[in-house]
mmCIF file of C-alpha atoms in Angstrom:
data_model
loop_
_atom_site.group_PDB
_atom_site.id
_atom_site.type_symbol
_atom_site.label_atom_id
_atom_site.label_comp_id
_atom_site.label_asym_id
_atom_site.label_seq_id
_atom_site.Cartn_x
_atom_site.Cartn_y
_atom_site.Cartn_z
ATOM 1 C CA MET A 1 -9.186 -21.788 -21.323
ATOM 2 C CA ILE A 2 -7.972 -18.939 -23.800
ATOM 3 C CA MET A 3 -7.555 -19.755 -27.076
ATOM 4 C CA THR A 4 -5.238 -18.041 -29.695
ATOM 5 C CA ILE A 5 -7.146 -15.420 -31.934
ATOM 6 C CA ASP A 6 -6.447 -14.780 -35.248
ATOM 7 C CA GLN A 7 -7.352 -11.957 -37.680
ATOM 8 C CA THR A 8 -10.371 -13.000 -38.959
ATOM 9 C CA ASP A 9 -11.714 -13.998 -35.479
ATOM 10 C CA ARG A 10 -10.855 -10.562 -34.694
ATOM 11 C CA GLU A 11 -12.773 -9.305 -37.771
ATOM 12 C CA LEU A 12 -16.047 -11.643 -36.489
ATOM 13 C CA LEU A 13 -15.940 -10.059 -33.026
ATOM 14 C CA THR A 14 -15.986 -6.466 -34.330
ATOM 15 C CA LEU A 15 -19.152 -7.873 -36.472
ATOM 16 C CA LEU A 16 -20.910 -9.229 -33.887
ATOM 17 C CA GLN A 17 -20.603 -5.889 -31.180
ATOM 18 C CA GLU A 18 -21.566 -3.973 -34.202
ATOM 19 C CA ASP A 19 -24.951 -6.502 -34.347
ATOM 20 C CA ALA A 20 -25.016 -9.385 -32.708
ATOM 21 C CA THR A 21 -28.090 -10.569 -35.048
ATOM 22 C CA GLN A 22 -25.880 -11.011 -38.188
ATOM 23 C CA SER A 23 -26.784 -14.069 -40.037
ATOM 24 C CA TYR A 24 -23.712 -16.666 -40.036
ATOM 25 C CA ALA A 25 -23.801 -16.264 -43.851
ATOM 26 C CA VAL A 26 -23.328 -12.646 -43.591
ATOM 27 C CA LEU A 27 -20.259 -12.496 -41.584
ATOM 28 C CA GLY A 28 -18.773 -15.579 -43.695
ATOM 29 C CA GLN A 29 -19.144 -13.103 -46.802
ATOM 30 C CA ALA A 30 -17.484 -9.967 -44.964
ATOM 31 C CA VAL A 31 -14.450 -12.038 -43.634
ATOM 32 C CA GLY A 32 -14.223 -14.590 -46.860
ATOM 33 C CA LEU A 33 -15.211 -17.539 -45.254
ATOM 34 C CA SER A 34 -18.774 -20.296 -45.549
ATOM 35 C CA ALA A 35 -21.239 -19.777 -43.542
ATOM 36 C CA GLY A 36 -20.831 -22.753 -42.125
ATOM 37 C CA ALA A 37 -16.857 -22.024 -41.138
ATOM 38 C CA ALA A 38 -17.882 -18.269 -39.742
ATOM 39 C CA HIS A 39 -20.445 -20.466 -37.407
ATOM 40 C CA GLU A 40 -18.359 -23.265 -36.606
ATOM 41 C CA ARG A 41 -15.679 -20.457 -35.544
ATOM 42 C CA VAL A 42 -18.400 -18.239 -33.456
ATOM 43 C CA ARG A 43 -19.050 -21.659 -31.619
ATOM 44 C CA LYS A 44 -15.274 -21.998 -30.831
ATOM 45 C CA LEU A 45 -15.224 -18.404 -29.720
ATOM 46 C CA ARG A 46 -18.145 -18.963 -27.345
ATOM 47 C CA ALA A 47 -16.659 -22.353 -26.406
ATOM 48 C CA ALA A 48 -13.584 -20.920 -25.075
ATOM 49 C CA GLY A 49 -15.637 -18.158 -23.187
ATOM 50 C CA VAL A 50 -14.283 -15.447 -25.564
ATOM 51 C CA ILE A 51 -17.949 -14.442 -25.931
ATOM 52 C CA ARG A 52 -19.109 -14.481 -22.985
ATOM 53 C CA ARG A 53 -23.049 -13.928 -23.888
ATOM 54 C CA THR A 54 -25.422 -13.080 -26.624
ATOM 55 C CA THR A 55 -24.667 -9.447 -26.567
ATOM 56 C CA ILE A 56 -21.420 -10.287 -27.385
ATOM 57 C CA GLU A 57 -19.370 -9.378 -24.291
ATOM 58 C CA VAL A 58 -15.452 -10.218 -25.264
ATOM 59 C CA ASP A 59 -13.141 -11.421 -22.406
ATOM 60 C CA PRO A 60 -10.290 -9.006 -22.569
ATOM 61 C CA ALA A 61 -7.979 -11.530 -21.050
ATOM 62 C CA ALA A 62 -8.467 -13.640 -24.580
ATOM 63 C CA LEU A 63 -7.151 -10.401 -26.460
ATOM 64 C CA GLY A 64 -3.954 -10.268 -24.582
ATOM 65 C CA ASN A 65 -5.678 -7.542 -22.233
ATOM 66 C CA GLY A 66 -6.070 -9.381 -18.932
ATOM 67 C CA VAL A 67 -4.408 -6.541 -16.499
ATOM 68 C CA LEU A 68 -7.015 -3.702 -15.180
ATOM 69 C CA ALA A 69 -6.523 -0.931 -13.624
ATOM 70 C CA TYR A 70 -7.969 2.379 -12.405
ATOM 71 C CA VAL A 71 -5.905 5.049 -12.481
ATOM 72 C CA LEU A 72 -6.576 8.540 -10.484
ATOM 73 C CA LEU A 73 -5.238 11.480 -12.351
ATOM 74 C CA ASP A 74 -4.205 14.628 -10.327
ATOM 75 C CA THR A 75 -3.948 17.596 -12.397
ATOM 76 C CA ASP A 76 -3.362 21.649 -12.859
ATOM 77 C CA ALA A 77 -6.093 22.390 -14.891
ATOM 78 C CA TRP A 78 -9.524 21.956 -16.157
ATOM 79 C CA MET A 79 -9.196 18.118 -17.907
ATOM 80 C CA GLY A 80 -12.647 18.204 -19.629
ATOM 81 C CA ASP A 81 -11.378 20.165 -22.526
ATOM 82 C CA ALA A 82 -11.248 18.831 -26.461
ATOM 83 C CA PRO A 83 -7.363 18.747 -26.089
ATOM 84 C CA THR A 84 -7.322 16.678 -22.898
ATOM 85 C CA VAL A 85 -10.302 14.603 -24.373
ATOM 86 C CA GLU A 86 -8.608 13.571 -27.250
ATOM 87 C CA ALA A 87 -5.175 13.011 -25.648
ATOM 88 C CA LEU A 88 -6.721 10.056 -23.378
ATOM 89 C CA LYS A 89 -8.453 9.202 -26.421
ATOM 90 C CA GLY A 90 -5.166 8.284 -27.867
ATOM 91 C CA ILE A 91 -3.957 6.140 -25.490
ATOM 92 C CA ALA A 92 -5.332 2.712 -26.775
ATOM 93 C CA ALA A 93 -5.125 0.916 -23.688
ATOM 94 C CA VAL A 94 -7.480 3.442 -21.922
ATOM 95 C CA GLU A 95 -11.226 2.275 -22.065
ATOM 96 C CA GLU A 96 -13.241 4.938 -19.896
ATOM 97 C CA ALA A 97 -11.927 8.094 -19.055
ATOM 98 C CA HIS A 98 -14.298 10.416 -16.222
ATOM 99 C CA ILE A 99 -14.167 13.776 -14.841
ATOM 100 C CA ILE A 100 -14.530 13.278 -11.000
ATOM 101 C CA ALA A 101 -15.230 14.736 -7.562
ATOM 102 C CA GLY A 102 -13.306 13.359 -5.514
ATOM 103 C CA PRO A 103 -9.230 12.727 -4.368
ATOM 104 C CA ALA A 104 -8.693 13.616 -8.175
ATOM 105 C CA SER A 105 -9.823 15.172 -10.866
ATOM 106 C CA VAL A 106 -9.694 12.598 -13.338
ATOM 107 C CA LEU A 107 -10.413 8.419 -13.486
ATOM 108 C CA VAL A 108 -9.325 6.582 -16.219
ATOM 109 C CA LYS A 109 -9.839 2.999 -16.475
ATOM 110 C CA VAL A 110 -7.036 0.953 -18.336
ATOM 111 C CA ARG A 111 -6.488 -2.429 -19.639
ATOM 112 C CA THR A 112 -3.312 -3.942 -20.653
ATOM 113 C CA GLY A 113 -1.703 -7.411 -21.111
ATOM 114 C CA SER A 114 1.034 -6.933 -18.730
ATOM 115 C CA THR A 115 2.263 -4.820 -15.752
ATOM 116 C CA GLU A 116 5.249 -3.779 -17.947
ATOM 117 C CA ALA A 117 2.472 -2.495 -20.610
ATOM 118 C CA LEU A 118 0.511 -0.620 -17.479
ATOM 119 C CA GLN A 119 3.619 0.862 -16.710
ATOM 120 C CA ALA A 120 4.081 2.186 -20.265
ATOM 121 C CA THR A 121 0.433 3.312 -20.511
ATOM 122 C CA LEU A 122 0.964 5.257 -16.964
ATOM 123 C CA ARG A 123 4.054 6.879 -18.647
ATOM 124 C CA ALA A 124 1.830 8.274 -21.342
ATOM 125 C CA LEU A 125 -0.873 9.466 -18.955
ATOM 126 C CA HIS A 126 1.941 11.561 -17.512
ATOM 127 C CA GLN A 127 2.955 12.987 -20.643
ATOM 128 C CA VAL A 128 -1.085 14.436 -20.988
ATOM 129 C CA ASP A 129 -0.912 18.497 -20.685
ATOM 130 C CA GLY A 130 -2.185 19.023 -17.066
ATOM 131 C CA VAL A 131 -1.408 15.806 -15.255
ATOM 132 C CA THR A 132 1.160 16.303 -12.386
ATOM 133 C CA SER A 133 0.564 12.839 -10.766
ATOM 134 C CA THR A 134 -1.434 9.600 -10.742
ATOM 135 C CA GLN A 135 -2.776 6.922 -8.462
ATOM 136 C CA THR A 136 -2.954 3.520 -9.727
ATOM 137 C CA VAL A 137 -5.427 0.765 -8.422
ATOM 138 C CA VAL A 138 -4.749 -2.845 -10.195
ATOM 139 C CA VAL A 139 -7.324 -4.885 -9.965
ATOM 140 C CA LEU A 140 -6.595 -8.686 -8.985
ATOM 141 C CA GLU A 141 -10.186 -10.341 -9.224
ATOM 142 C CA SER A 142 -13.355 -9.335 -10.561
ATOM 143 C CA PHE A 143 -16.165 -10.694 -8.867
ATOM 144 C CA PHE A 144 -18.377 -9.468 -11.216
ATOM 145 C CA GLU A 145 -19.519 -6.773 -13.696
ATOM 146 C CA ARG A 146 -23.073 -5.393 -14.860
ATOM 147 C CA PRO A 147 -23.807 -4.165 -18.555
ATOM 148 C CA PRO A 148 -25.655 -1.143 -18.189
ATOM 149 C CA ALA A 149 -29.373 -1.575 -16.752
ATOM 150 C CA VAL A 150 -31.958 -1.369 -19.163
ATOM 151 C CA MET A 151 -35.121 0.913 -17.736
#
């Protein structure tokens, strides 16, 4: 079930991502709600599946970002320099960027709300200095995603 997320819900999610151990009183005070109201909002977010685990993993589709793609960037220059990194960081839909060995120079993970938004993101990636072409793989379904292993 996908629920509508308002600004207060977004603020609560941001606070919980920073520190999921905060009390409902602290959360409520931060967003202008009582402890009980903050607790009820968090309960609803859990019931709707927006908060997947106690570690406060947010369902990207619930936030309007249900399209996941991996994009390989072919380049004619080294892409690890600060201007390139900043250009990639400046594209909001880019969640991760990695210099790789293999069929391309850079691999980026992209989440958008639609294929139209994905296309706009691809256009933005083509504007990054050094990018000569892209190859995109759109994820149709994810079997699972693992959090980082704690050793």
